[in-house]
Short mmCIF file of C-alpha atoms in Angstrom, two decimals:
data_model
loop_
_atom_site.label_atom_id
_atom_site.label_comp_id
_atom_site.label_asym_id
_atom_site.label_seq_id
_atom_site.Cartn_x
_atom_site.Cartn_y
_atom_site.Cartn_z
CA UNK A 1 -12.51 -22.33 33.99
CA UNK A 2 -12.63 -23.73 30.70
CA UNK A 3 -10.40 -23.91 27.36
CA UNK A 4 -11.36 -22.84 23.32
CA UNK A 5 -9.62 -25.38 21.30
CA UNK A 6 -8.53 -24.35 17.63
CA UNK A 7 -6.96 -26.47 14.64
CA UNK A 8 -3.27 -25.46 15.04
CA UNK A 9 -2.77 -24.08 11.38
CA UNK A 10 -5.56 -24.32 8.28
CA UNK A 11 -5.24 -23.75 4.77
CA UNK A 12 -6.70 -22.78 0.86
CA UNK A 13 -5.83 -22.04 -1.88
CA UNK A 14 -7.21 -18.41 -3.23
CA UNK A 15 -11.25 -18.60 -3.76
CA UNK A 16 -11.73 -20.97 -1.62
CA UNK A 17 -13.60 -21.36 1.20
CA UNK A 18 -11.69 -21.92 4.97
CA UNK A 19 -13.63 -22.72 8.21
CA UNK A 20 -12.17 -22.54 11.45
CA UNK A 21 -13.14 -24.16 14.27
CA UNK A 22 -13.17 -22.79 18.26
CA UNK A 23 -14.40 -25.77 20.61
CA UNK A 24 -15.37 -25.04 24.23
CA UNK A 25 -13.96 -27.73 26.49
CA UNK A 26 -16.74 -26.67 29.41
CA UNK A 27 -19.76 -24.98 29.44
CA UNK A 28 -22.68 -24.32 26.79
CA UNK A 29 -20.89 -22.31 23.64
CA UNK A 30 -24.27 -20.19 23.06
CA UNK A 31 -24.53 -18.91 26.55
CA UNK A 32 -21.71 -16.47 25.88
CA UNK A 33 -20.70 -14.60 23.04
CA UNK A 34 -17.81 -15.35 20.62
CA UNK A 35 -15.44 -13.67 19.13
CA UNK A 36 -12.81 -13.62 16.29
CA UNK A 37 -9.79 -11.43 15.79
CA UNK A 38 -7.23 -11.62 13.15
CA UNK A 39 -3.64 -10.66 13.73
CA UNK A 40 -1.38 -10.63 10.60
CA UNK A 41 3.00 -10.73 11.35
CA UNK A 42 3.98 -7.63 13.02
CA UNK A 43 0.71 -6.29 13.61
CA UNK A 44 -1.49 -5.95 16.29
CA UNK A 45 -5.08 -7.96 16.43
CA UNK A 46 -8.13 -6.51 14.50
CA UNK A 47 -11.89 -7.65 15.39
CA UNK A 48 -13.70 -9.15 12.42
CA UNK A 49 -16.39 -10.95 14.41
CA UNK A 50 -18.13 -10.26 17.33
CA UNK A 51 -21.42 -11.33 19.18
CA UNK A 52 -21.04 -14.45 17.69
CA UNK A 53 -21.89 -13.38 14.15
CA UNK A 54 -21.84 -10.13 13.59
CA UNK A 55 -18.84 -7.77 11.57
CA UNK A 56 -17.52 -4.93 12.09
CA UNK A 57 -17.66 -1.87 9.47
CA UNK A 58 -15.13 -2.25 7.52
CA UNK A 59 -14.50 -5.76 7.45
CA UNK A 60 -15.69 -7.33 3.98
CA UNK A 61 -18.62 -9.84 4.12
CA UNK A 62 -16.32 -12.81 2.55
CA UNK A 63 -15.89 -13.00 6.56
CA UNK A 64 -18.65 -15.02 8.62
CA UNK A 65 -19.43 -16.66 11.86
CA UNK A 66 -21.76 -19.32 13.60
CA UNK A 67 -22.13 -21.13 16.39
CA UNK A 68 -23.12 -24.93 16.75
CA UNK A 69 -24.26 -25.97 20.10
CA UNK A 70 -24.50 -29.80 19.14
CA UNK A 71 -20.42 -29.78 18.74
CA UNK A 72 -20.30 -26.79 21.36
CA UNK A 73 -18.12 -25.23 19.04
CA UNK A 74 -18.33 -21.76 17.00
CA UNK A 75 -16.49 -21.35 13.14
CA UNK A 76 -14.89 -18.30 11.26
CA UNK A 77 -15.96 -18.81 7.68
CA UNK A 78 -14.00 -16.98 5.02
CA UNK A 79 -15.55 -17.44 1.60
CA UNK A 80 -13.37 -16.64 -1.59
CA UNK A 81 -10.46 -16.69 0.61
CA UNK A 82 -7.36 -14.10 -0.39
CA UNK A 83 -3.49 -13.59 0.31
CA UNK A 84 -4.32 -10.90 2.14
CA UNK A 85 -6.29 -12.86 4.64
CA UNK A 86 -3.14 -14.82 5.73
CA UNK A 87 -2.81 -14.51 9.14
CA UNK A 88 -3.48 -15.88 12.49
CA UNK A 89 -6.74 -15.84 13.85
CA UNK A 90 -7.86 -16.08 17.70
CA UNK A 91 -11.27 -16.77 19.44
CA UNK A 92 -12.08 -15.60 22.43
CA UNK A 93 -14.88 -15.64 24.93
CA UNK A 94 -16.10 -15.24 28.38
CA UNK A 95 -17.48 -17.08 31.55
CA UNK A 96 -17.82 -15.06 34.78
CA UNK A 97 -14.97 -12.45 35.20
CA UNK A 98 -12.65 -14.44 33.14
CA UNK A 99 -12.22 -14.01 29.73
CA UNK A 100 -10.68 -16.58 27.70
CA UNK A 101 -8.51 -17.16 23.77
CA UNK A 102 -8.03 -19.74 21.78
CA UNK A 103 -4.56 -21.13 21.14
CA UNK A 104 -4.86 -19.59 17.53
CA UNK A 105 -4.88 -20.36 14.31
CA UNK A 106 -2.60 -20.19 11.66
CA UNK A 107 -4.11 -19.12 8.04
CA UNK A 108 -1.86 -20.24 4.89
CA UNK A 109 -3.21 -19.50 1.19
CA UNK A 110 -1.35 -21.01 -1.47
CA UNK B 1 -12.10 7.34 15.07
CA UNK B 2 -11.09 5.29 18.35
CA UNK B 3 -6.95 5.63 18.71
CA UNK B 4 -5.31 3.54 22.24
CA UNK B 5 -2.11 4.21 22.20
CA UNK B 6 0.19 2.28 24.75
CA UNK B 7 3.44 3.61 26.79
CA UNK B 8 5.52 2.88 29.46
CA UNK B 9 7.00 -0.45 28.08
CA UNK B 10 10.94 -1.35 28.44
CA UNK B 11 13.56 -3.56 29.68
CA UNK B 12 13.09 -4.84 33.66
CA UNK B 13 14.46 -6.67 36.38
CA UNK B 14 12.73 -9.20 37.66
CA UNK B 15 10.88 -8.34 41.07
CA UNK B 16 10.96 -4.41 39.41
CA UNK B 17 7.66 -2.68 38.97
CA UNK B 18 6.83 -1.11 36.12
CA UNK B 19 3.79 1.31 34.89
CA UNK B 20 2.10 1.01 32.01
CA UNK B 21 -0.38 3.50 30.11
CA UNK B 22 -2.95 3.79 27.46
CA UNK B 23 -4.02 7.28 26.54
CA UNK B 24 -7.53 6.83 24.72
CA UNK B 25 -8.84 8.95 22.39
CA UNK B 26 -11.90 9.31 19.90
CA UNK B 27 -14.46 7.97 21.44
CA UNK B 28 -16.11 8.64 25.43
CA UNK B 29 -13.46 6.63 27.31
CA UNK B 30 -15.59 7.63 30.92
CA UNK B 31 -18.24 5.56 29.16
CA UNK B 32 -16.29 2.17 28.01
CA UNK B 33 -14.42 -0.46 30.11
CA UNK B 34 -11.45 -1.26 28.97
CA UNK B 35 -9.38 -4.14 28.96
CA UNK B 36 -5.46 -5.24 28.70
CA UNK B 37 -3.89 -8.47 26.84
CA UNK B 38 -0.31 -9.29 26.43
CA UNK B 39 0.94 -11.74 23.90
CA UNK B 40 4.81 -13.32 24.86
CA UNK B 41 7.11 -13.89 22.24
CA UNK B 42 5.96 -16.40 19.49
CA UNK B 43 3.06 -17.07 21.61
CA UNK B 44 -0.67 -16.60 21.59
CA UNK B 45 -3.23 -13.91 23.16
CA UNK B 46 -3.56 -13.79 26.90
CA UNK B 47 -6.37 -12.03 28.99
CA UNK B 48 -4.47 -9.86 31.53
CA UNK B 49 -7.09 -7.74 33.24
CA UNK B 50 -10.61 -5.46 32.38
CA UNK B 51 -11.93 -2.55 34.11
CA UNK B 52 -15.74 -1.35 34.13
CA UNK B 53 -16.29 2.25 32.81
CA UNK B 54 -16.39 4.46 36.28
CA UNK B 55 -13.51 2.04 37.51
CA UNK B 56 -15.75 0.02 40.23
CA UNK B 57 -15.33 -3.26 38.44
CA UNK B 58 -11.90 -4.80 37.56
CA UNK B 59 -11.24 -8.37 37.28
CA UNK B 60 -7.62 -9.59 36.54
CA UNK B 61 -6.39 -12.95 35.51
CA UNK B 62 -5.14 -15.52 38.17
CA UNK B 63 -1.30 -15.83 36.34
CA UNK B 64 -1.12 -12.22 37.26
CA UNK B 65 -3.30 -11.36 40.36
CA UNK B 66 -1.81 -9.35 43.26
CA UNK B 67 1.21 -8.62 41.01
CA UNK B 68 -0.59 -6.61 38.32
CA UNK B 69 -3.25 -4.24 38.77
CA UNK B 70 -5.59 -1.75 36.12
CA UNK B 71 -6.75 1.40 36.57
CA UNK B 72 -7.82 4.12 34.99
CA UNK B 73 -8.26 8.00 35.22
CA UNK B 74 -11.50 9.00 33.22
CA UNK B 75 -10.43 12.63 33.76
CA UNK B 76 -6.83 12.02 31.63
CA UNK B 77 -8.73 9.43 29.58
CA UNK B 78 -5.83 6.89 30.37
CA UNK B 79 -5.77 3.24 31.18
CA UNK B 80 -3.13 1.93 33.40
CA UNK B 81 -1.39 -0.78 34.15
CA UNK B 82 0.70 -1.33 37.39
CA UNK B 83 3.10 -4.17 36.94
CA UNK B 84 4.71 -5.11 40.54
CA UNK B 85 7.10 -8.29 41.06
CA UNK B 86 8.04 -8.85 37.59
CA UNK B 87 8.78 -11.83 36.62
CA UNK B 88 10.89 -13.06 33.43
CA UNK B 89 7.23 -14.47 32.04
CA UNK B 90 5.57 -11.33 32.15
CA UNK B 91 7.54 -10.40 28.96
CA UNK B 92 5.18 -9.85 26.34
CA UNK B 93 3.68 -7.35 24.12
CA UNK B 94 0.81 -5.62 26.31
CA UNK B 95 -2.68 -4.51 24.67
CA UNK B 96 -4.78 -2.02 25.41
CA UNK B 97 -8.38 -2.49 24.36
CA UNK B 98 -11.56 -0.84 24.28
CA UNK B 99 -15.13 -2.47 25.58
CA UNK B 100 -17.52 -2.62 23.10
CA UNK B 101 -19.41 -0.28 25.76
CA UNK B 102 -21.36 -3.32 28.24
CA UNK B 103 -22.09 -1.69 31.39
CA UNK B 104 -21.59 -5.15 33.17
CA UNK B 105 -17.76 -5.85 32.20
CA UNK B 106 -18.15 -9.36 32.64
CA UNK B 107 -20.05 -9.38 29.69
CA UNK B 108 -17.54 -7.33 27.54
CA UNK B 109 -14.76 -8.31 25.10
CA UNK B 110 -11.83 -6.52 23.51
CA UNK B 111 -13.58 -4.96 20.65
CA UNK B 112 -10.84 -2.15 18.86
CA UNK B 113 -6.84 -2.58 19.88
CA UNK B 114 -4.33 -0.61 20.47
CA UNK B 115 -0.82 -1.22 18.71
CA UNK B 116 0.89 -2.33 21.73
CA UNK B 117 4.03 -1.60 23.88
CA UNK B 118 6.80 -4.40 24.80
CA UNK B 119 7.50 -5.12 28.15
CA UNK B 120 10.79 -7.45 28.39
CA UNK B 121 11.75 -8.45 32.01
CA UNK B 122 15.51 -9.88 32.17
CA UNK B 123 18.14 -9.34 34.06
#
């Protein structure tokens, strides 16, 4: 088993750019896929990363991710960061049968 | 467009069973696994169980093994989830999910949610 360690809570202030990290306590990061879902109060979680780096339709490009086996870690990037994008945010990935989330992330914009 | 939308949630004893569903539509559920995460109060997301496509694969996590068990009938287009044994830290909001469509559902990942149903075991 391993764990995906994220920065309890993160924040920016509107335009701005916010990075969050997901480390891997175990295993390589790049051997299996990452993903990132955002969950705002109330709501259920949406997908607006997958595969590592790709997005789905509908969610806008300010939204990025990457993987970086030297810190065996991957990042949501959100560039030109909005209210709207206040939330918390999850990764999540896989070894074996087991599939495995972050603690989470809370996102503040001032 | 996909729609999951969850049922069977309520208030429970612990050691009750319970049975929850996700009817599936907009997309070829007999084609996608499908997977189920619950999220307790003020808490974070937690893997509960997936299920390959034809039903031949299903993998559930240890906190809940032997108590709670997926299913699915690809005929209904409905995802199940048997809860046995309840305990009071099963109470959570329970997810349905849909597989991105990997034929191998160790491989797979949520990909599109449903909105959830609430489960609360007390007694």
């Amino acid at each position: 088993n391993f764990m995906l360690a994220q920065p309890h809570s993160v924040s920016g202030s509107p335009g701005k750019t916010v990075t969050i990290s997901c480390t891997r306590s175990s295993g390589n990061i790049a051997s299996n896929y990452v993903q990132w879902y955002q969950q705002r109060p109330g709501s259920a979680p949406t997908t607006v990363i997958y595969e590592d780096d790709q997005r789905p339709s509908g969610v806008p490009d300010r939204f990025s991710g990457s993987i970086d086996s030297s810190s065996n870690s991957a990042s949501l990037i959100i560039s030109g960061v909005r209210t709207e994008d206040e939330a918390d945010y999850y990764c999540q990935s896989y070894d074996s049968s087991e599939k495995v989330f972050g603690g989470g992330t809370k996102l503040t914009v001032l | 467009q996909v729609q999951l939308v969850e049922s069977g949630g309520g208030v429970v004893q612990p050691g009750r069973s319970l049975r929850l569903s996700c009817a599936a539509s907009g997309f070829s559920f007999s084609t996608n696994g499908m997977h189920w995460v619950r999220q307790a109060p003020g808490k974070g997301l937690e893997w509960v169980a997936s299920i390959s496509y034809d039903g031949g694969q299903k993998y559930h996590a240890d906190s809940v093994k032997g108590r709670l068990i997926v299913s699915r009938d690809n005929f209904q287009n409905t995802l199940y989830l048997q809860m046995n044994s309840l305990r009071v830290d099963d109470t959570a909001v329970y997810y349905c999910a849909k597989d991105p469509g990997y034929v191998d559902i160790r491989s797979g990942y949520p990909h599109a949610w449903g909105r959830g149903t609430t489960v609360i075991v007390s007694s």
